[in-house]
Amino acid sequence: MTSAGDLTSQYVITARGQKGDIRQTRTRAASAVVLARTWMAAGYEAVKIVDPLGNVLSPERYRVKILNGGRLFC
């Protein structure tokens, strides 16, 4: 097993700010969502999270899912 597997298990958070694009990674979805929501509150635009499988996560949908006991819809 190589360390390349570790890189693919990262959630990648990106956003656009006044001084350019920013990017960070997190190993847990919840941590990625917290960072994304912080950036959104700070005024960053085009904030998105890409999970290890390449799917784009929405910070708001993730919050709703957690509040509803793991279900996306009521």
JSON list of N, CA, C and O in Angstrom, two decimals, residues 15-73:
[
{"chain": "A", "resi": 15, "resn": "ALA", "atom": "N", "xyz": [-12.43, 27.82, -2.45]},
{"chain": "A", "resi": 15, "resn": "ALA", "atom": "CA", "xyz": [-13.25, 29.04, -2.47]},
{"chain": "A", "resi": 15, "resn": "ALA", "atom": "C", "xyz": [-12.52, 30.12, -3.23]},
{"chain": "A", "resi": 15, "resn": "ALA", "atom": "O", "xyz": [-11.32, 30.04, -3.47]},
{"chain": "A", "resi": 16, "resn": "ARG", "atom": "N", "xyz": [-13.27, 31.13, -3.60]},
{"chain": "A", "resi": 16, "resn": "ARG", "atom": "CA", "xyz": [-12.70, 32.27, -4.30]},
{"chain": "A", "resi": 16, "resn": "ARG", "atom": "C", "xyz": [-12.85, 33.49, -3.39]},
{"chain": "A", "resi": 16, "resn": "ARG", "atom": "O", "xyz": [-13.94, 33.80, -2.91]},
{"chain": "A", "resi": 17, "resn": "GLY", "atom": "N", "xyz": [-11.74, 34.20, -3.16]},
{"chain": "A", "resi": 17, "resn": "GLY", "atom": "CA", "xyz": [-11.74, 35.40, -2.34]},
{"chain": "A", "resi": 17, "resn": "GLY", "atom": "C", "xyz": [-11.22, 36.59, -3.12]},
{"chain": "A", "resi": 17, "resn": "GLY", "atom": "O", "xyz": [-10.88, 36.49, -4.30]},
{"chain": "A", "resi": 18, "resn": "GLN", "atom": "N", "xyz": [-11.15, 37.73, -2.47]},
{"chain": "A", "resi": 18, "resn": "GLN", "atom": "CA", "xyz": [-10.68, 38.95, -3.12]},
{"chain": "A", "resi": 18, "resn": "GLN", "atom": "C", "xyz": [-9.23, 38.83, -3.59]},
{"chain": "A", "resi": 18, "resn": "GLN", "atom": "O", "xyz": [-8.85, 39.43, -4.58]},
{"chain": "A", "resi": 19, "resn": "LYS", "atom": "N", "xyz": [-8.44, 38.05, -2.88]},
{"chain": "A", "resi": 19, "resn": "LYS", "atom": "CA", "xyz": [-7.02, 37.93, -3.22]},
{"chain": "A", "resi": 19, "resn": "LYS", "atom": "C", "xyz": [-6.71, 36.65, -3.99]},
{"chain": "A", "resi": 19, "resn": "LYS", "atom": "O", "xyz": [-5.55, 36.25, -4.10]},
{"chain": "A", "resi": 20, "resn": "GLY", "atom": "N", "xyz": [-7.74, 35.98, -4.51]},
{"chain": "A", "resi": 20, "resn": "GLY", "atom": "CA", "xyz": [-7.51, 34.77, -5.29]},
{"chain": "A", "resi": 20, "resn": "GLY", "atom": "C", "xyz": [-8.17, 33.55, -4.70]},
{"chain": "A", "resi": 20, "resn": "GLY", "atom": "O", "xyz": [-8.92, 33.62, -3.73]},
{"chain": "A", "resi": 21, "resn": "ASP", "atom": "N", "xyz": [-7.88, 32.42, -5.29]},
{"chain": "A", "resi": 21, "resn": "ASP", "atom": "CA", "xyz": [-8.46, 31.15, -4.85]},
{"chain": "A", "resi": 21, "resn": "ASP", "atom": "C", "xyz": [-7.71, 30.59, -3.65]},
{"chain": "A", "resi": 21, "resn": "ASP", "atom": "O", "xyz": [-6.50, 30.78, -3.52]},
{"chain": "A", "resi": 22, "resn": "ILE", "atom": "N", "xyz": [-8.46, 29.90, -2.79]},
{"chain": "A", "resi": 22, "resn": "ILE", "atom": "CA", "xyz": [-7.84, 29.22, -1.64]},
{"chain": "A", "resi": 22, "resn": "ILE", "atom": "C", "xyz": [-8.28, 27.77, -1.65]},
{"chain": "A", "resi": 22, "resn": "ILE", "atom": "O", "xyz": [-9.32, 27.42, -2.19]},
{"chain": "A", "resi": 23, "resn": "ARG", "atom": "N", "xyz": [-7.47, 26.92, -1.03]},
{"chain": "A", "resi": 23, "resn": "ARG", "atom": "CA", "xyz": [-7.73, 25.48, -1.00]},
{"chain": "A", "resi": 23, "resn": "ARG", "atom": "C", "xyz": [-7.14, 24.89, 0.26]},
{"chain": "A", "resi": 23, "resn": "ARG", "atom": "O", "xyz": [-6.00, 25.18, 0.61]},
{"chain": "A", "resi": 24, "resn": "GLN", "atom": "N", "xyz": [-7.93, 24.05, 0.93]},
{"chain": "A", "resi": 24, "resn": "GLN", "atom": "CA", "xyz": [-7.44, 23.29, 2.08]},
{"chain": "A", "resi": 24, "resn": "GLN", "atom": "C", "xyz": [-8.05, 21.91, 2.04]},
{"chain": "A", "resi": 24, "resn": "GLN", "atom": "O", "xyz": [-9.04, 21.68, 1.34]},
{"chain": "A", "resi": 25, "resn": "THR", "atom": "N", "xyz": [-7.47, 21.00, 2.80]},
{"chain": "A", "resi": 25, "resn": "THR", "atom": "CA", "xyz": [-8.00, 19.64, 2.87]},
{"chain": "A", "resi": 25, "resn": "THR", "atom": "C", "xyz": [-8.30, 19.27, 4.32]},
{"chain": "A", "resi": 25, "resn": "THR", "atom": "O", "xyz": [-7.70, 19.81, 5.25]},
{"chain": "A", "resi": 26, "resn": "ARG", "atom": "N", "xyz": [-9.22, 18.36, 4.46]},
{"chain": "A", "resi": 26, "resn": "ARG", "atom": "CA", "xyz": [-9.58, 17.80, 5.76]},
{"chain": "A", "resi": 26, "resn": "ARG", "atom": "C", "xyz": [-9.80, 16.30, 5.58]},
{"chain": "A", "resi": 26, "resn": "ARG", "atom": "O", "xyz": [-10.18, 15.84, 4.52]},
{"chain": "A", "resi": 27, "resn": "THR", "atom": "N", "xyz": [-9.61, 15.53, 6.64]},
{"chain": "A", "resi": 27, "resn": "THR", "atom": "CA", "xyz": [-9.82, 14.08, 6.55]},
{"chain": "A", "resi": 27, "resn": "THR", "atom": "C", "xyz": [-11.24, 13.69, 6.93]},
{"chain": "A", "resi": 27, "resn": "THR", "atom": "O", "xyz": [-11.67, 12.59, 6.60]},
{"chain": "A", "resi": 28, "resn": "ARG", "atom": "N", "xyz": [-11.98, 14.57, 7.58]},
{"chain": "A", "resi": 28, "resn": "ARG", "atom": "CA", "xyz": [-13.34, 14.26, 8.01]},
{"chain": "A", "resi": 28, "resn": "ARG", "atom": "C", "xyz": [-14.33, 15.21, 7.36]},
{"chain": "A", "resi": 28, "resn": "ARG", "atom": "O", "xyz": [-14.08, 16.40, 7.24]},
{"chain": "A", "resi": 29, "resn": "ALA", "atom": "N", "xyz": [-15.48, 14.68, 6.96]},
{"chain": "A", "resi": 29, "resn": "ALA", "atom": "CA", "xyz": [-16.51, 15.48, 6.30]},
{"chain": "A", "resi": 29, "resn": "ALA", "atom": "C", "xyz": [-16.98, 16.62, 7.19]},
{"chain": "A", "resi": 29, "resn": "ALA", "atom": "O", "xyz": [-17.15, 17.75, 6.74]},
{"chain": "A", "resi": 30, "resn": "ALA", "atom": "N", "xyz": [-17.19, 16.33, 8.47]},
{"chain": "A", "resi": 30, "resn": "ALA", "atom": "CA", "xyz": [-17.68, 17.36, 9.39]},
{"chain": "A", "resi": 30, "resn": "ALA", "atom": "C", "xyz": [-16.70, 18.52, 9.49]},
{"chain": "A", "resi": 30, "resn": "ALA", "atom": "O", "xyz": [-17.11, 19.69, 9.50]},
{"chain": "A", "resi": 31, "resn": "SER", "atom": "N", "xyz": [-15.42, 18.24, 9.54]},
{"chain": "A", "resi": 31, "resn": "SER", "atom": "CA", "xyz": [-14.41, 19.29, 9.60]},
{"chain": "A", "resi": 31, "resn": "SER", "atom": "C", "xyz": [-14.40, 20.11, 8.31]},
{"chain": "A", "resi": 31, "resn": "SER", "atom": "O", "xyz": [-14.25, 21.33, 8.34]},
{"chain": "A", "resi": 32, "resn": "ALA", "atom": "N", "xyz": [-14.59, 19.44, 7.19]},
{"chain": "A", "resi": 32, "resn": "ALA", "atom": "CA", "xyz": [-14.65, 20.15, 5.91]},
{"chain": "A", "resi": 32, "resn": "ALA", "atom": "C", "xyz": [-15.84, 21.08, 5.86]},
{"chain": "A", "resi": 32, "resn": "ALA", "atom": "O", "xyz": [-15.74, 22.22, 5.39]},
{"chain": "A", "resi": 33, "resn": "VAL", "atom": "N", "xyz": [-16.98, 20.62, 6.36]},
{"chain": "A", "resi": 33, "resn": "VAL", "atom": "CA", "xyz": [-18.18, 21.45, 6.37]},
{"chain": "A", "resi": 33, "resn": "VAL", "atom": "C", "xyz": [-18.02, 22.65, 7.29]},
{"chain": "A", "resi": 33, "resn": "VAL", "atom": "O", "xyz": [-18.41, 23.78, 6.94]},
{"chain": "A", "resi": 34, "resn": "VAL", "atom": "N", "xyz": [-17.42, 22.46, 8.44]},
{"chain": "A", "resi": 34, "resn": "VAL", "atom": "CA", "xyz": [-17.19, 23.58, 9.36]},
{"chain": "A", "resi": 34, "resn": "VAL", "atom": "C", "xyz": [-16.31, 24.64, 8.69]},
{"chain": "A", "resi": 34, "resn": "VAL", "atom": "O", "xyz": [-16.61, 25.84, 8.75]},
{"chain": "A", "resi": 35, "resn": "LEU", "atom": "N", "xyz": [-15.25, 24.21, 8.04]},
{"chain": "A", "resi": 35, "resn": "LEU", "atom": "CA", "xyz": [-14.37, 25.16, 7.35]},
{"chain": "A", "resi": 35, "resn": "LEU", "atom": "C", "xyz": [-15.11, 25.86, 6.22]},
{"chain": "A", "resi": 35, "resn": "LEU", "atom": "O", "xyz": [-15.03, 27.09, 6.08]},
{"chain": "A", "resi": 36, "resn": "ALA", "atom": "N", "xyz": [-15.87, 25.13, 5.43]},
{"chain": "A", "resi": 36, "resn": "ALA", "atom": "CA", "xyz": [-16.62, 25.73, 4.32]},
{"chain": "A", "resi": 36, "resn": "ALA", "atom": "C", "xyz": [-17.62, 26.76, 4.82]},
{"chain": "A", "resi": 36, "resn": "ALA", "atom": "O", "xyz": [-17.73, 27.86, 4.27]},
{"chain": "A", "resi": 37, "resn": "ARG", "atom": "N", "xyz": [-18.33, 26.44, 5.88]},
{"chain": "A", "resi": 37, "resn": "ARG", "atom": "CA", "xyz": [-19.31, 27.39, 6.44]},
{"chain": "A", "resi": 37, "resn": "ARG", "atom": "C", "xyz": [-18.62, 28.63, 7.01]},
{"chain": "A", "resi": 37, "resn": "ARG", "atom": "O", "xyz": [-19.13, 29.74, 6.91]},
{"chain": "A", "resi": 38, "resn": "THR", "atom": "N", "xyz": [-17.44, 28.45, 7.59]},
{"chain": "A", "resi": 38, "resn": "THR", "atom": "CA", "xyz": [-16.67, 29.58, 8.10]},
{"chain": "A", "resi": 38, "resn": "THR", "atom": "C", "xyz": [-16.26, 30.50, 6.96]},
{"chain": "A", "resi": 38, "resn": "THR", "atom": "O", "xyz": [-16.37, 31.72, 7.06]},
{"chain": "A", "resi": 39, "resn": "TRP", "atom": "N", "xyz": [-15.80, 29.92, 5.87]},
{"chain": "A", "resi": 39, "resn": "TRP", "atom": "CA", "xyz": [-15.42, 30.72, 4.71]},
{"chain": "A", "resi": 39, "resn": "TRP", "atom": "C", "xyz": [-16.62, 31.44, 4.12]},
{"chain": "A", "resi": 39, "resn": "TRP", "atom": "O", "xyz": [-16.53, 32.60, 3.74]},
{"chain": "A", "resi": 40, "resn": "MET", "atom": "N", "xyz": [-17.77, 30.77, 4.06]},
{"chain": "A", "resi": 40, "resn": "MET", "atom": "CA", "xyz": [-18.97, 31.40, 3.54]},
{"chain": "A", "resi": 40, "resn": "MET", "atom": "C", "xyz": [-19.38, 32.60, 4.41]},
{"chain": "A", "resi": 40, "resn": "MET", "atom": "O", "xyz": [-19.71, 33.66, 3.90]},
{"chain": "A", "resi": 41, "resn": "ALA", "atom": "N", "xyz": [-19.32, 32.42, 5.72]},
{"chain": "A", "resi": 41, "resn": "ALA", "atom": "CA", "xyz": [-19.65, 33.50, 6.64]},
{"chain": "A", "resi": 41, "resn": "ALA", "atom": "C", "xyz": [-18.68, 34.67, 6.52]},
{"chain": "A", "resi": 41, "resn": "ALA", "atom": "O", "xyz": [-19.05, 35.82, 6.76]},
{"chain": "A", "resi": 42, "resn": "ALA", "atom": "N", "xyz": [-17.44, 34.38, 6.13]},
{"chain": "A", "resi": 42, "resn": "ALA", "atom": "CA", "xyz": [-16.42, 35.41, 5.98]},
{"chain": "A", "resi": 42, "resn": "ALA", "atom": "C", "xyz": [-16.52, 36.13, 4.63]},
{"chain": "A", "resi": 42, "resn": "ALA", "atom": "O", "xyz": [-15.76, 37.06, 4.37]},
{"chain": "A", "resi": 43, "resn": "GLY", "atom": "N", "xyz": [-17.45, 35.68, 3.77]},
{"chain": "A", "resi": 43, "resn": "GLY", "atom": "CA", "xyz": [-17.66, 36.36, 2.51]},
{"chain": "A", "resi": 43, "resn": "GLY", "atom": "C", "xyz": [-16.98, 35.75, 1.30]},
{"chain": "A", "resi": 43, "resn": "GLY", "atom": "O", "xyz": [-17.03, 36.32, 0.20]},
{"chain": "A", "resi": 44, "resn": "TYR", "atom": "N", "xyz": [-16.38, 34.59, 1.44]},
{"chain": "A", "resi": 44, "resn": "TYR", "atom": "CA", "xyz": [-15.78, 33.93, 0.28]},
{"chain": "A", "resi": 44, "resn": "TYR", "atom": "C", "xyz": [-16.88, 33.44, -0.66]},
{"chain": "A", "resi": 44, "resn": "TYR", "atom": "O", "xyz": [-17.98, 33.10, -0.22]},
{"chain": "A", "resi": 45, "resn": "GLU", "atom": "N", "xyz": [-16.58, 33.40, -1.94]},
{"chain": "A", "resi": 45, "resn": "GLU", "atom": "CA", "xyz": [-17.54, 32.96, -2.95]},
{"chain": "A", "resi": 45, "resn": "GLU", "atom": "C", "xyz": [-17.14, 31.60, -3.50]},
{"chain": "A", "resi": 45, "resn": "GLU", "atom": "O", "xyz": [-16.00, 31.17, -3.36]},
{"chain": "A", "resi": 46, "resn": "ALA", "atom": "N", "xyz": [-18.11, 30.96, -4.15]},
{"chain": "A", "resi": 46, "resn": "ALA", "atom": "CA", "xyz": [-17.89, 29.67, -4.81]},
{"chain": "A", "resi": 46, "resn": "ALA", "atom": "C", "xyz": [-17.24, 28.65, -3.89]},
{"chain": "A", "resi": 46, "resn": "ALA", "atom": "O", "xyz": [-16.35, 27.91, -4.29]},
{"chain": "A", "resi": 47, "resn": "VAL", "atom": "N", "xyz": [-17.71, 28.59, -2.65]},
{"chain": "A", "resi": 47, "resn": "VAL", "atom": "CA", "xyz": [-17.18, 27.62, -1.69]},
{"chain": "A", "resi": 47, "resn": "VAL", "atom": "C", "xyz": [-17.73, 26.25, -2.03]},
{"chain": "A", "resi": 47, "resn": "VAL", "atom": "O", "xyz": [-18.94, 26.08, -2.21]},
{"chain": "A", "resi": 48, "resn": "LYS", "atom": "N", "xyz": [-16.84, 25.26, -2.16]},
{"chain": "A", "resi": 48, "resn": "LYS", "atom": "CA", "xyz": [-17.30, 23.90, -2.41]},
{"chain": "A", "resi": 48, "resn": "LYS", "atom": "C", "xyz": [-16.39, 22.90, -1.73]},
{"chain": "A", "resi": 48, "resn": "LYS", "atom": "O", "xyz": [-15.22, 23.17, -1.46]},
{"chain": "A", "resi": 49, "resn": "ILE", "atom": "N", "xyz": [-16.96, 21.73, -1.49]},
{"chain": "A", "resi": 49, "resn": "ILE", "atom": "CA", "xyz": [-16.25, 20.62, -0.89]},
{"chain": "A", "resi": 49, "resn": "ILE", "atom": "C", "xyz": [-16.33, 19.45, -1.86]},
{"chain": "A", "resi": 49, "resn": "ILE", "atom": "O", "xyz": [-17.41, 19.12, -2.33]},
{"chain": "A", "resi": 50, "resn": "VAL", "atom": "N", "xyz": [-15.21, 18.82, -2.14]},
{"chain": "A", "resi": 50, "resn": "VAL", "atom": "CA", "xyz": [-15.18, 17.63, -2.97]},
{"chain": "A", "resi": 50, "resn": "VAL", "atom": "C", "xyz": [-14.74, 16.47, -2.09]},
{"chain": "A", "resi": 50, "resn": "VAL", "atom": "O", "xyz": [-13.68, 16.53, -1.45]},
{"chain": "A", "resi": 51, "resn": "ASP", "atom": "N", "xyz": [-15.57, 15.43, -2.02]},
{"chain": "A", "resi": 51, "resn": "ASP", "atom": "CA", "xyz": [-15.25, 14.28, -1.16]},
{"chain": "A", "resi": 51, "resn": "ASP", "atom": "C", "xyz": [-14.22, 13.37, -1.84]},
{"chain": "A", "resi": 51, "resn": "ASP", "atom": "O", "xyz": [-13.87, 13.59, -3.00]},
{"chain": "A", "resi": 52, "resn": "PRO", "atom": "N", "xyz": [-13.74, 12.35, -1.14]},
{"chain": "A", "resi": 52, "resn": "PRO", "atom": "CA", "xyz": [-12.70, 11.48, -1.71]},
{"chain": "A", "resi": 52, "resn": "PRO", "atom": "C", "xyz": [-13.11, 10.76, -2.99]},
{"chain": "A", "resi": 52, "resn": "PRO", "atom": "O", "xyz": [-12.26, 10.35, -3.77]},
{"chain": "A", "resi": 53, "resn": "LEU", "atom": "N", "xyz": [-14.41, 10.63, -3.24]},
{"chain": "A", "resi": 53, "resn": "LEU", "atom": "CA", "xyz": [-14.88, 9.97, -4.46]},
{"chain": "A", "resi": 53, "resn": "LEU", "atom": "C", "xyz": [-15.11, 10.95, -5.60]},
{"chain": "A", "resi": 53, "resn": "LEU", "atom": "O", "xyz": [-15.52, 10.55, -6.69]},
{"chain": "A", "resi": 54, "resn": "GLY", "atom": "N", "xyz": [-14.89, 12.23, -5.34]},
{"chain": "A", "resi": 54, "resn": "GLY", "atom": "CA", "xyz": [-15.07, 13.24, -6.38]},
{"chain": "A", "resi": 54, "resn": "GLY", "atom": "C", "xyz": [-16.43, 13.90, -6.38]},
{"chain": "A", "resi": 54, "resn": "GLY", "atom": "O", "xyz": [-16.72, 14.73, -7.24]},
{"chain": "A", "resi": 55, "resn": "ASN", "atom": "N", "xyz": [-17.29, 13.56, -5.43]},
{"chain": "A", "resi": 55, "resn": "ASN", "atom": "CA", "xyz": [-18.62, 14.16, -5.33]},
{"chain": "A", "resi": 55, "resn": "ASN", "atom": "C", "xyz": [-18.53, 15.52, -4.64]},
{"chain": "A", "resi": 55, "resn": "ASN", "atom": "O", "xyz": [-17.77, 15.68, -3.68]},
{"chain": "A", "resi": 56, "resn": "VAL", "atom": "N", "xyz": [-19.33, 16.47, -5.09]},
{"chain": "A", "resi": 56, "resn": "VAL", "atom": "CA", "xyz": [-19.37, 17.78, -4.47]},
{"chain": "A", "resi": 56, "resn": "VAL", "atom": "C", "xyz": [-20.39, 17.75, -3.35]},
{"chain": "A", "resi": 56, "resn": "VAL", "atom": "O", "xyz": [-21.54, 17.34, -3.55]},
{"chain": "A", "resi": 57, "resn": "LEU", "atom": "N", "xyz": [-19.97, 18.17, -2.14]},
{"chain": "A", "resi": 57, "resn": "LEU", "atom": "CA", "xyz": [-20.87, 18.22, -0.99]},
{"chain": "A", "resi": 57, "resn": "LEU", "atom": "C", "xyz": [-21.32, 19.65, -0.76]},
{"chain": "A", "resi": 57, "resn": "LEU", "atom": "O", "xyz": [-20.56, 20.59, -0.91]},
{"chain": "A", "resi": 58, "resn": "SER", "atom": "N", "xyz": [-22.56, 19.80, -0.35]},
{"chain": "A", "resi": 58, "resn": "SER", "atom": "CA", "xyz": [-23.11, 21.10, 0.00]},
{"chain": "A", "resi": 58, "resn": "SER", "atom": "C", "xyz": [-23.08, 21.24, 1.52]},
{"chain": "A", "resi": 58, "resn": "SER", "atom": "O", "xyz": [-23.66, 20.41, 2.23]},
{"chain": "A", "resi": 59, "resn": "PRO", "atom": "N", "xyz": [-22.45, 22.29, 2.04]},
{"chain": "A", "resi": 59, "resn": "PRO", "atom": "CA", "xyz": [-22.42, 22.46, 3.50]},
{"chain": "A", "resi": 59, "resn": "PRO", "atom": "C", "xyz": [-23.82, 22.52, 4.11]},
{"chain": "A", "resi": 59, "resn": "PRO", "atom": "O", "xyz": [-24.08, 21.95, 5.16]},
{"chain": "A", "resi": 60, "resn": "GLU", "atom": "N", "xyz": [-24.77, 23.16, 3.44]},
{"chain": "A", "resi": 60, "resn": "GLU", "atom": "CA", "xyz": [-26.12, 23.29, 3.98]},
{"chain": "A", "resi": 60, "resn": "GLU", "atom": "C", "xyz": [-26.85, 21.94, 3.97]},
{"chain": "A", "resi": 60, "resn": "GLU", "atom": "O", "xyz": [-27.51, 21.58, 4.94]},
{"chain": "A", "resi": 61, "resn": "ARG", "atom": "N", "xyz": [-26.75, 21.18, 2.89]},
{"chain": "A", "resi": 61, "resn": "ARG", "atom": "CA", "xyz": [-27.40, 19.87, 2.84]},
{"chain": "A", "resi": 61, "resn": "ARG", "atom": "C", "xyz": [-26.81, 18.93, 3.88]},
{"chain": "A", "resi": 61, "resn": "ARG", "atom": "O", "xyz": [-27.52, 18.13, 4.48]},
{"chain": "A", "resi": 62, "resn": "TYR", "atom": "N", "xyz": [-25.51, 19.02, 4.11]},
{"chain": "A", "resi": 62, "resn": "TYR", "atom": "CA", "xyz": [-24.87, 18.17, 5.12]},
{"chain": "A", "resi": 62, "resn": "TYR", "atom": "C", "xyz": [-25.43, 18.49, 6.50]},
{"chain": "A", "resi": 62, "resn": "TYR", "atom": "O", "xyz": [-25.76, 17.61, 7.27]},
{"chain": "A", "resi": 63, "resn": "ARG", "atom": "N", "xyz": [-25.59, 19.79, 6.80]},
{"chain": "A", "resi": 63, "resn": "ARG", "atom": "CA", "xyz": [-26.15, 20.21, 8.09]},
{"chain": "A", "resi": 63, "resn": "ARG", "atom": "C", "xyz": [-27.56, 19.67, 8.28]},
{"chain": "A", "resi": 63, "resn": "ARG", "atom": "O", "xyz": [-27.91, 19.13, 9.32]},
{"chain": "A", "resi": 64, "resn": "VAL", "atom": "N", "xyz": [-28.39, 19.79, 7.25]},
{"chain": "A", "resi": 64, "resn": "VAL", "atom": "CA", "xyz": [-29.77, 19.30, 7.30]},
{"chain": "A", "resi": 64, "resn": "VAL", "atom": "C", "xyz": [-29.78, 17.79, 7.53]},
{"chain": "A", "resi": 64, "resn": "VAL", "atom": "O", "xyz": [-30.55, 17.28, 8.32]},
{"chain": "A", "resi": 65, "resn": "LYS", "atom": "N", "xyz": [-28.88, 17.08, 6.85]},
{"chain": "A", "resi": 65, "resn": "LYS", "atom": "CA", "xyz": [-28.80, 15.63, 7.00]},
{"chain": "A", "resi": 65, "resn": "LYS", "atom": "C", "xyz": [-28.50, 15.26, 8.45]},
{"chain": "A", "resi": 65, "resn": "LYS", "atom": "O", "xyz": [-29.13, 14.38, 9.02]},
{"chain": "A", "resi": 66, "resn": "ILE", "atom": "N", "xyz": [-27.53, 15.93, 9.06]},
{"chain": "A", "resi": 66, "resn": "ILE", "atom": "CA", "xyz": [-27.15, 15.64, 10.44]},
{"chain": "A", "resi": 66, "resn": "ILE", "atom": "C", "xyz": [-28.30, 15.96, 11.40]},
{"chain": "A", "resi": 66, "resn": "ILE", "atom": "O", "xyz": [-28.62, 15.19, 12.30]},
{"chain": "A", "resi": 67, "resn": "LEU", "atom": "N", "xyz": [-28.96, 17.10, 11.21]},
{"chain": "A", "resi": 67, "resn": "LEU", "atom": "CA", "xyz": [-30.06, 17.50, 12.08]},
{"chain": "A", "resi": 67, "resn": "LEU", "atom": "C", "xyz": [-31.26, 16.56, 11.97]},
{"chain": "A", "resi": 67, "resn": "LEU", "atom": "O", "xyz": [-32.04, 16.44, 12.91]},
{"chain": "A", "resi": 68, "resn": "ASN", "atom": "N", "xyz": [-31.41, 15.88, 10.84]},
{"chain": "A", "resi": 68, "resn": "ASN", "atom": "CA", "xyz": [-32.51, 14.96, 10.63]},
{"chain": "A", "resi": 68, "resn": "ASN", "atom": "C", "xyz": [-32.12, 13.51, 10.90]},
{"chain": "A", "resi": 68, "resn": "ASN", "atom": "O", "xyz": [-32.71, 12.60, 10.35]},
{"chain": "A", "resi": 69, "resn": "GLY", "atom": "N", "xyz": [-31.09, 13.32, 11.68]},
{"chain": "A", "resi": 69, "resn": "GLY", "atom": "CA", "xyz": [-30.70, 11.96, 12.06]},
{"chain": "A", "resi": 69, "resn": "GLY", "atom": "C", "xyz": [-30.09, 11.16, 10.93]},
{"chain": "A", "resi": 69, "resn": "GLY", "atom": "O", "xyz": [-30.23, 9.94, 10.90]},
{"chain": "A", "resi": 70, "resn": "GLY", "atom": "N", "xyz": [-29.43, 11.83, 10.00]},
{"chain": "A", "resi": 70, "resn": "GLY", "atom": "CA", "xyz": [-28.77, 11.13, 8.91]},
{"chain": "A", "resi": 70, "resn": "GLY", "atom": "C", "xyz": [-29.59, 11.08, 7.64]},
{"chain": "A", "resi": 70, "resn": "GLY", "atom": "O", "xyz": [-29.12, 10.59, 6.62]},
{"chain": "A", "resi": 71, "resn": "ARG", "atom": "N", "xyz": [-30.83, 11.60, 7.67]},
{"chain": "A", "resi": 71, "resn": "ARG", "atom": "CA", "xyz": [-31.67, 11.60, 6.47]},
{"chain": "A", "resi": 71, "resn": "ARG", "atom": "C", "xyz": [-31.56, 12.96, 5.79]},
{"chain": "A", "resi": 71, "resn": "ARG", "atom": "O", "xyz": [-31.69, 13.99, 6.44]},
{"chain": "A", "resi": 72, "resn": "LEU", "atom": "N", "xyz": [-31.40, 12.97, 4.46]},
{"chain": "A", "resi": 72, "resn": "LEU", "atom": "CA", "xyz": [-31.32, 14.23, 3.74]},
{"chain": "A", "resi": 72, "resn": "LEU", "atom": "C", "xyz": [-32.66, 14.95, 3.70]},
{"chain": "A", "resi": 72, "resn": "LEU", "atom": "O", "xyz": [-32.73, 16.15, 3.68]},
{"chain": "A", "resi": 73, "resn": "PHE", "atom": "N", "xyz": [-33.75, 14.22, 3.69]},
{"chain": "A", "resi": 73, "resn": "PHE", "atom": "CA", "xyz": [-35.07, 14.84, 3.57]},
{"chain": "A", "resi": 73, "resn": "PHE", "atom": "C", "xyz": [-35.96, 14.40, 4.71]},
{"chain": "A", "resi": 73, "resn": "PHE", "atom": "O", "xyz": [-35.88, 13.28, 5.17]}
]
